[in-house]
Coordinates of C-alpha atoms in Angstrom, one line a residue:
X68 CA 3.9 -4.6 9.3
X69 CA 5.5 -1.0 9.8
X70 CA 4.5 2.2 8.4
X71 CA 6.2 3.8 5.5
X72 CA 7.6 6.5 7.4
X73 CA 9.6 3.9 9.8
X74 CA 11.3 1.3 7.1
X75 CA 14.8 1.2 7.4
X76 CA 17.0 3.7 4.9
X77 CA 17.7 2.3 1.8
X78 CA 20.9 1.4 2.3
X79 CA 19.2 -1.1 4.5
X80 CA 17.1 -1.9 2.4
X81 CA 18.8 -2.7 -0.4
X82 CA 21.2 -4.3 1.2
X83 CA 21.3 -8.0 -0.6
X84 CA 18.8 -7.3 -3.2
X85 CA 19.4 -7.9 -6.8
X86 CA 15.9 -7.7 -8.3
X87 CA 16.0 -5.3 -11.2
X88 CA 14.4 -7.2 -14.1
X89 CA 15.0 -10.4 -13.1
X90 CA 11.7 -10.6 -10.4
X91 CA 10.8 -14.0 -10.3
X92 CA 6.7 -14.9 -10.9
X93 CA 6.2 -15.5 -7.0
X94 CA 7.6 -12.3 -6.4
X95 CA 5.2 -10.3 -8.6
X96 CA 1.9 -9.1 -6.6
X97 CA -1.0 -8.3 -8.7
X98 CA -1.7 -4.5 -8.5
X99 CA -4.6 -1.8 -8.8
X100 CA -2.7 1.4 -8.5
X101 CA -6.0 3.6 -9.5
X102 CA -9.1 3.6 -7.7
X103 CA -11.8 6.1 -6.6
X104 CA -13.0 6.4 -3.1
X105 CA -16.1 8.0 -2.3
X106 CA -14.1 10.9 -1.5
X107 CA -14.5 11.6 -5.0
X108 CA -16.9 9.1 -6.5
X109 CA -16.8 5.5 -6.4
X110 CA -18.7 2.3 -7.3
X111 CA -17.6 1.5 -3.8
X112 CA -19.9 2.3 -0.6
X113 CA -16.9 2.7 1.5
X114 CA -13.2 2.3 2.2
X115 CA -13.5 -0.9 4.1
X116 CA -15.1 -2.2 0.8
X117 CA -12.4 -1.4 -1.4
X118 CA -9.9 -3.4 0.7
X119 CA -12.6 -6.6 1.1
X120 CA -13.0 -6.8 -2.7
X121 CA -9.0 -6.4 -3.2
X122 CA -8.1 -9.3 -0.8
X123 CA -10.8 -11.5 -2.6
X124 CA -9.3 -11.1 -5.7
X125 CA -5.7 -11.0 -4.3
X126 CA -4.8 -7.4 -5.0
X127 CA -1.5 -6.8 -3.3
X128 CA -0.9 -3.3 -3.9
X129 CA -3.6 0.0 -4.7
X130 CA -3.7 3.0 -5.2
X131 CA -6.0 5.4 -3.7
X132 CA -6.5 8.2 -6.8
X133 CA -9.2 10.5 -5.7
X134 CA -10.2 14.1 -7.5
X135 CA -8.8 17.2 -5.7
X136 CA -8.8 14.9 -2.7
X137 CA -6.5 13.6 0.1
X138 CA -8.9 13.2 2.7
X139 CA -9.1 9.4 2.4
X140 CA -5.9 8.9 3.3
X141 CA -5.4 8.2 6.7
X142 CA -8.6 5.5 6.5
X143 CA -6.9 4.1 3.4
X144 CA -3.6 3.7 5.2
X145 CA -5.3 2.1 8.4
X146 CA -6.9 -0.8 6.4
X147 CA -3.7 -1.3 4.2
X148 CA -2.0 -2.4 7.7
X149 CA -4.9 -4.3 8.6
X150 CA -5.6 -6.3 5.4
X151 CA -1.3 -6.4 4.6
X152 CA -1.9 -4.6 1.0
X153 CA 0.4 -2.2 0.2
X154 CA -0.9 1.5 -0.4
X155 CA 0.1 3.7 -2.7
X156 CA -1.1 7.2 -2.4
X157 CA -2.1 9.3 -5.4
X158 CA -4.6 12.5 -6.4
X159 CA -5.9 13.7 -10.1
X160 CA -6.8 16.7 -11.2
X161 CA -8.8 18.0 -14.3
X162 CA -7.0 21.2 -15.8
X163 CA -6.3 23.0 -19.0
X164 CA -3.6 24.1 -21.4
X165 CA -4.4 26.9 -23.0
X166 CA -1.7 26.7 -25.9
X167 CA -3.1 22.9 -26.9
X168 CA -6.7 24.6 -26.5
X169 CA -6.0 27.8 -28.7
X170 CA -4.9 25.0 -31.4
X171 CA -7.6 22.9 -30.7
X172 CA -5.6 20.1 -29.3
X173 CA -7.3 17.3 -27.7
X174 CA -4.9 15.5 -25.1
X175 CA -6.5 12.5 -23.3
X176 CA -10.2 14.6 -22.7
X177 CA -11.1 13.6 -26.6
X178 CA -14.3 16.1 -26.2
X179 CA -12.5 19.3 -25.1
X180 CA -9.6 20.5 -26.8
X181 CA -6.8 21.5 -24.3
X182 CA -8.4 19.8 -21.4
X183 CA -6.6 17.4 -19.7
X184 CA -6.3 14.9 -16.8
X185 CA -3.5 14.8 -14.5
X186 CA -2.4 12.8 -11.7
X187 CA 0.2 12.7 -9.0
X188 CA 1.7 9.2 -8.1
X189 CA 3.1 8.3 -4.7
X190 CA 2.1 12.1 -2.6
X191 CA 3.2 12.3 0.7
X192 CA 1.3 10.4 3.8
X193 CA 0.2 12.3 6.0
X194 CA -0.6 14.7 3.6
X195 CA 1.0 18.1 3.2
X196 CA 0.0 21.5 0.8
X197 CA 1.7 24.8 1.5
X198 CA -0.1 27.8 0.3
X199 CA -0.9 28.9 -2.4
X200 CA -1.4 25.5 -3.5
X201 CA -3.9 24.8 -0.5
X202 CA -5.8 27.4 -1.1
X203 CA -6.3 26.8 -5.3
X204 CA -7.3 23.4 -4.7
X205 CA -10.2 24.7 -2.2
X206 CA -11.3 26.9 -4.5
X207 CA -11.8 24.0 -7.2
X208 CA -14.0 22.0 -5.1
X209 CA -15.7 24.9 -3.9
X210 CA -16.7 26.1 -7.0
X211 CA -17.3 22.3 -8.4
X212 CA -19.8 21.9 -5.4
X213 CA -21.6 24.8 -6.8
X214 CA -22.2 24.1 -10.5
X215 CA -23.6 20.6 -9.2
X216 CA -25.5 22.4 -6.4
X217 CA -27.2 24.3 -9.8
X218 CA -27.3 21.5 -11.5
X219 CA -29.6 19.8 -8.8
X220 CA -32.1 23.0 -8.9
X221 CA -32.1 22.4 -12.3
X222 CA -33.2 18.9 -12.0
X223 CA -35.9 19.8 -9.2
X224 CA -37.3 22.4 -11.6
X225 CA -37.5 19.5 -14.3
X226 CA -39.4 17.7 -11.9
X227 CA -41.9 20.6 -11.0
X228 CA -42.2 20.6 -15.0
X229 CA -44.1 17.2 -15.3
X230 CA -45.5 17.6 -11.5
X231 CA -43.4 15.3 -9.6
X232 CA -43.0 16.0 -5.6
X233 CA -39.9 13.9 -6.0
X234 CA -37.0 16.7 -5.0
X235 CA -33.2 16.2 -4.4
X236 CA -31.1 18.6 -2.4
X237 CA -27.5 19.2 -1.9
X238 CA -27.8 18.6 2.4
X239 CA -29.4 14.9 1.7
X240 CA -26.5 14.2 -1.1
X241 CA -23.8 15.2 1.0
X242 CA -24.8 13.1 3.7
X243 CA -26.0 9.7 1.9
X244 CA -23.7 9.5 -1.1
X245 CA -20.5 12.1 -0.7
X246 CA -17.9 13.0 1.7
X247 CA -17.0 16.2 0.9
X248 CA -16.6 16.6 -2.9
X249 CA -20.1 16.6 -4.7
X250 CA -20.3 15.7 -8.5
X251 CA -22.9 15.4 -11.0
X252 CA -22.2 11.6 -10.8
X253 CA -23.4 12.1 -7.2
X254 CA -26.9 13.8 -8.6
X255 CA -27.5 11.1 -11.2
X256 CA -27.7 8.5 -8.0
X257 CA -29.7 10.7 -6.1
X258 CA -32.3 11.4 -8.9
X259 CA -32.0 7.2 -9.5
X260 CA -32.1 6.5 -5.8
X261 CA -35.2 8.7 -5.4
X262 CA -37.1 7.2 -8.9
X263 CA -36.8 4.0 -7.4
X264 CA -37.7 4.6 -4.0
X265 CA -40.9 6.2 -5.7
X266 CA -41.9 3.8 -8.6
X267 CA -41.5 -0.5 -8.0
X268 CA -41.9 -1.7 -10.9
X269 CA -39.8 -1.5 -14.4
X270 CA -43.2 0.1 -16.5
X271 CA -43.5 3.0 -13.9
X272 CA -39.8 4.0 -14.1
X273 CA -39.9 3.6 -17.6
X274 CA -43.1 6.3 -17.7
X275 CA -41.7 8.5 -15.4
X276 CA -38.3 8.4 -16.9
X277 CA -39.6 9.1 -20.7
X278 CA -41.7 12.1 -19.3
X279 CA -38.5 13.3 -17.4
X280 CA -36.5 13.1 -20.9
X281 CA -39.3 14.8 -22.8
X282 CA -40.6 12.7 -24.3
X283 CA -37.9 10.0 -25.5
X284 CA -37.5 7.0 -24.5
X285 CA -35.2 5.4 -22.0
X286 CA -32.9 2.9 -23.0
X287 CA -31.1 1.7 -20.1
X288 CA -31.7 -1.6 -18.0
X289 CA -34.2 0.2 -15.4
X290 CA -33.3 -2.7 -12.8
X291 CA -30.0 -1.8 -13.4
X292 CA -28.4 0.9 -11.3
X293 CA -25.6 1.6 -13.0
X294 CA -27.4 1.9 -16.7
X295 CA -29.6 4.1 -15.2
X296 CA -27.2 6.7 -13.4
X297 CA -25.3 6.9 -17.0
X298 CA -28.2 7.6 -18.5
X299 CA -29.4 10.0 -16.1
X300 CA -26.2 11.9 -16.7
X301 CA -26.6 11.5 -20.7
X302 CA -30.1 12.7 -21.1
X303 CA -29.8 15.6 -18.2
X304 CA -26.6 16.8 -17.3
X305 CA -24.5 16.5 -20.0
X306 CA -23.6 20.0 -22.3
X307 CA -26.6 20.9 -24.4
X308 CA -28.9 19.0 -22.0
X309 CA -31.8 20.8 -19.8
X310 CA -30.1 20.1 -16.3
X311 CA -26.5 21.4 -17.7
X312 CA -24.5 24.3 -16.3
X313 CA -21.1 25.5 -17.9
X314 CA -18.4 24.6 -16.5
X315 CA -16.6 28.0 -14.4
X316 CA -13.3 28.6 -15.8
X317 CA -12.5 29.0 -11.9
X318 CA -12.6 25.2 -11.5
X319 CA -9.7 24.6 -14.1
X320 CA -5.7 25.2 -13.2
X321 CA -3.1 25.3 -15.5
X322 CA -1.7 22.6 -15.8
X323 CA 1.7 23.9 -15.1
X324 CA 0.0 25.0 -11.4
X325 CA -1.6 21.8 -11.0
X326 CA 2.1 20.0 -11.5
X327 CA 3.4 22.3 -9.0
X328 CA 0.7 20.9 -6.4
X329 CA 1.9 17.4 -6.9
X330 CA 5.2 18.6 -6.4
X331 CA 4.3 20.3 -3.6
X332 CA 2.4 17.4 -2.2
X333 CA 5.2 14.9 -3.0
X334 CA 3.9 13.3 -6.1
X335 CA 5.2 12.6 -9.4
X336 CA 3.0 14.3 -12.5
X337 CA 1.5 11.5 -13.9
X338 CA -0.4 12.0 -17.9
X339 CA -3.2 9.1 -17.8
X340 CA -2.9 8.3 -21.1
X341 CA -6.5 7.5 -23.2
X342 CA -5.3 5.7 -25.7
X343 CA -6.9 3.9 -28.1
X344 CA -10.7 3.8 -28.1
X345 CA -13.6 0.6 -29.4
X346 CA -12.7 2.2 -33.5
X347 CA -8.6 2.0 -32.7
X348 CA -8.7 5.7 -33.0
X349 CA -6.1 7.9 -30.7
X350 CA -6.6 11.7 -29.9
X351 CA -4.2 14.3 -31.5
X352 CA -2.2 14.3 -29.0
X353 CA -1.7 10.6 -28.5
X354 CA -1.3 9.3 -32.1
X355 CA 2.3 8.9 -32.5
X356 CA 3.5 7.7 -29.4
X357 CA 7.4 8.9 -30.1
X358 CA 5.9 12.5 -30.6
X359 CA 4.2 11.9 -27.2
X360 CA 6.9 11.1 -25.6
X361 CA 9.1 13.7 -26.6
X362 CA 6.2 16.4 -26.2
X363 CA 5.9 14.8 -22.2
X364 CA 9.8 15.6 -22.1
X365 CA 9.7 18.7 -23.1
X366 CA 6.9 19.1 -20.5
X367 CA 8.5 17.6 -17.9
X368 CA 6.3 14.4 -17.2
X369 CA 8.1 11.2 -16.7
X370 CA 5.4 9.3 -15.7
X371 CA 2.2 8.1 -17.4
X372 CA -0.8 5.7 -16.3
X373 CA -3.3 3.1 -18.4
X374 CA -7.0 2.7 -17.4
X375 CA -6.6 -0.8 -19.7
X376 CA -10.2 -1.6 -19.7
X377 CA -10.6 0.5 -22.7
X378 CA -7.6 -0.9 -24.5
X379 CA -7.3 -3.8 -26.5
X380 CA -4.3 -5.2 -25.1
X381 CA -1.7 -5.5 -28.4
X382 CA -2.3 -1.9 -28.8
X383 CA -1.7 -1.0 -25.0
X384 CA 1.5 -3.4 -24.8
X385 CA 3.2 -1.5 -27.5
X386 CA 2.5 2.3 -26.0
X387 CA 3.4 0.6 -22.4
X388 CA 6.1 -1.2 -23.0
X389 CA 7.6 1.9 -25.6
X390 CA 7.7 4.5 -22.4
X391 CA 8.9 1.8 -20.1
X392 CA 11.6 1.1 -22.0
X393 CA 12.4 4.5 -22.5
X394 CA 12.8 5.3 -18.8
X395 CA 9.2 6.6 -17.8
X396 CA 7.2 5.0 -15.1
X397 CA 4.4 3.4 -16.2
X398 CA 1.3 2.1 -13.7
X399 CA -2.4 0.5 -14.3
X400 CA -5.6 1.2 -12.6
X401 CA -9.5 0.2 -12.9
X402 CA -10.6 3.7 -11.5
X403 CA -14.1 2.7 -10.6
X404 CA -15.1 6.0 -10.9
X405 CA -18.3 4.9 -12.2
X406 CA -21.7 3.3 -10.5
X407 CA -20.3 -0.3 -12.4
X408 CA -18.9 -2.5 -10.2
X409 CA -16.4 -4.1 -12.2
X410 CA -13.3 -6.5 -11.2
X411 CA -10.5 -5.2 -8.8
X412 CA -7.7 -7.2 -11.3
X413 CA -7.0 -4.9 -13.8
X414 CA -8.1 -6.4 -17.4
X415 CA -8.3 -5.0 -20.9
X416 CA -11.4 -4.3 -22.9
X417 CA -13.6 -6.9 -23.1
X418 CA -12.1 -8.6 -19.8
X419 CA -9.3 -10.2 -21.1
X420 CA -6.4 -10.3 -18.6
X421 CA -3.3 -8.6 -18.3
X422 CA -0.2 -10.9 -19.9
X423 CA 2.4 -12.2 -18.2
X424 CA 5.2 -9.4 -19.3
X425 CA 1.8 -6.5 -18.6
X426 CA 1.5 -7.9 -15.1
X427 CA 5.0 -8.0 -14.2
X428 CA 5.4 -4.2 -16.0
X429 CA 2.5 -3.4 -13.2
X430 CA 3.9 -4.3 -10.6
X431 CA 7.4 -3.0 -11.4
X432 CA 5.3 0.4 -11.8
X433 CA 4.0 0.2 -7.8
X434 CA 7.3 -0.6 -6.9
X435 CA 8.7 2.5 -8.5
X436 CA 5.7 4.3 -6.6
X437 CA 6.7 3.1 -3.5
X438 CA 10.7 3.8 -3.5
X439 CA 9.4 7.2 -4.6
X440 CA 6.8 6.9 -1.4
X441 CA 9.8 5.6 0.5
X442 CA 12.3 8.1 -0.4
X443 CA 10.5 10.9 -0.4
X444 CA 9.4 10.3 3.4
X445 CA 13.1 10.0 4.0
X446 CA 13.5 13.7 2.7
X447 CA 15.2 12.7 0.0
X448 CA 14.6 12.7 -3.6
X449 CA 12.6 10.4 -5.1
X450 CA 11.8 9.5 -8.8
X451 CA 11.2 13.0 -9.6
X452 CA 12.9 15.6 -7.8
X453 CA 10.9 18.4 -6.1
X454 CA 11.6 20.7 -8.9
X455 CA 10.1 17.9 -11.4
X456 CA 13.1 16.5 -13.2
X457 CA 13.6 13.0 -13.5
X458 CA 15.9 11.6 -10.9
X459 CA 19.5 9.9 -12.9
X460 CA 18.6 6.6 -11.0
X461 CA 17.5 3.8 -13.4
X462 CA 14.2 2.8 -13.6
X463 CA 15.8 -0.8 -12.2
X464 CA 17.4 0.9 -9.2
X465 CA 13.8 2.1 -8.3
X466 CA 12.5 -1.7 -8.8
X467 CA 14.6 -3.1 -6.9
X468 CA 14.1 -0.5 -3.7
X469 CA 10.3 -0.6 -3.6
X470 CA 10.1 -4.4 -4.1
X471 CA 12.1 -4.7 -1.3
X472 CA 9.8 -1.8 0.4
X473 CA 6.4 -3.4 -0.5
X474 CA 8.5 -6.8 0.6
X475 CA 9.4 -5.5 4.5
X476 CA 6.4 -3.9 4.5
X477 CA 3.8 -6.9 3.8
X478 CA 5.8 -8.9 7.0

């Protein structure tokens, strides 16, 4: 196997390849190209673990997709050699546009108007971030380590409240459940973690918990770790909760800026697109997907991704296949960036499998990532070029390149 940075030029590599649309089914790899490391937060304990539950399940290509973060990189390349899965390198961001939130437009954030998600696709390995761009995204974490860090005193003074000795602190997170990048996903596991080291059986969490929500009742599965973290997060840290602390408008770029770090880093903006929810319902922004895709024209985003386990899969075929057939790059994750361990193979809601014409449409998405990756490393342009417009190549040409990438790659 050879590293990105040393795969022949594409001349090469195209040399003898006529893929385009035509890939035949041994030829597509099933894909994951959106997952959280706990560089961010994961339902995974540990790199290593990602890439064991990926080659059970025979996921050929992933995506690393952490939150302001890079750092898991080199780890995440090292174990793509070693387990021959082909890595696709990607970041997200939460920012804001402050037109769509002066109209009270919600994008794919349906509870905050103007807030939006954003990732980069395919960012340069070994990393790279000239300043300013460095320097903003340091100042997000730092200042999203702080509002959890008050969140946590928040908690500990809930549990001087109802005179508990059980206290969390930031030091003891930090080293047991985060690397670098501390979230109030990372103080619902502590609080759970320390509950349960505390209290054995299900009728003295369930006492302790209903005292710690004032009085109402839990709800959850308490021999269920997951259940409990989400509730721990609904009842406590949520907005209008007693553990809560606003958000600092410090921790939000523009989403313009935040575009301009992918660029920077080597990406391609990415929207992550909600879609519809359990009712069929779409945000504002999302409803129409011809006006979304002319409204991602006009802003310069030619690339958009699926979480499809909250889709039901007629509804995210027709949005898919629509952009894909109108020249934007189009990718699927499961983002296990929650404590549920759910299946590596992607799947919509309710666990019913990607199709045959989804799966293929996946993996022609990762191989679009990785001529991007390819090219890119080559220092030259990829799908997007470094000002953001959309390279003239067809979405084919890009196939064909990073199949035969991911192909000389897996040798």
């Amino acid at each position: 196997m050879e590293n990105l940075s040393t795969l022949p030029e594409k001349s090469e590599q195209l040399a003898g390849a006529s893929v385009g649309i035509n890939l035949k089914n041994e030829q597509i790899l099933n894909v994951n190209a959106h997952i959280h490391s706990p560089y961010s937060f994961s339902a995974f304990k540990d790199i290593p673990e990602i890439f064991e539950l990926a080659a059970k399940e025979d996921v050929r290509v992933l995506g690393i997709n952490d939150f302001y973060s890079t750092d898991g990189y080199e780890q995440f390349n090292d174990l793509a050699l070693k387990y021959k899965i082909f890595p696709l390198f990607n970041i997200e961001f939460i920012g804001v546009n402050l037109q769509d939130k002066e109209k009270g437009i919600r994008l794919n954030d349906p509870g905050n108007p103007g807030r939006v998600y954003l990732s980069g696709k395919g960012l340069s390995n070994p990393p790279k971030l000239d300043e300013p761009y460095f320097t903003q995204v340091k100042t997000i974490k730092e200042e999203i380590v702080k509002r959890v860090g008050q969140m946590a005193e928040k908690i500990n003074e809930l549990f001087e409240e109802i005179n508990s000795d059980i206290r969390i602190y930031m030091e003891e997170i930090l080293e047991k459940y985060a690397i670098d990048l501390v979230r109030e996903r990372h103080v619902a596991k502590a609080v759970r973690v320390k509950v349960f080291e505390k209290y054995n059986t299900v009728e003295e969490r369930y006492q302790f918990f209903e005292q710690l929500y004032s009085g109402n009742q839990p709800s959850a599965n308490l021999e269920s770790n997951a259940e409990v973290e989400n509730e721990i997060r609904n009842m406590l840290l949520k907005a209008g909760k007693k553990a809560f602390v606003e958000e600092n408008s410090k921790a939000f770029l523009e989403v313009s800026v935040i575009k301009d770090i992918i660029l920077n880093a080597g990406g391609i903006p990415t929207y992550p697109l909600l879609a519809d929810n359990p009712k069929g319902e779409y945000t504002r922004f999302e409803q129409n997907k011809e006006v979304l895709l002319e409204e991602l024209k006009a802003r310069n985003v030619y690339s958009i991704e699926f979480i499809p386990n909250r889709n039901e899969l007629n509804r995210l075929k027709e949005y898919a296949m629509f952009f894909w057939n109108n020249g934007y790059l189009v990718t699927f994750g499961t983002e296990h960036n929650a404590p549920d361990m759910i299946p590596m193979t992607v799947e919509t809601r309710g666990g019913i499998p990607l199709d045959e014409e989804l799966r293929e449409l996946s993996y022609k998405g990762a191989c679009v990532v990785a001529a991007h990756q390819h090219l890119v490393a080559k220092g030259e342009d990829g799908f997007v070029k470094a000002n953001g417009d959309r390279n003239e190549e067809s979405l084919d040409y890009f196939v064909e390149l990073g199949h035969t990438v991911i192909s000389k790659y897996m040798q």
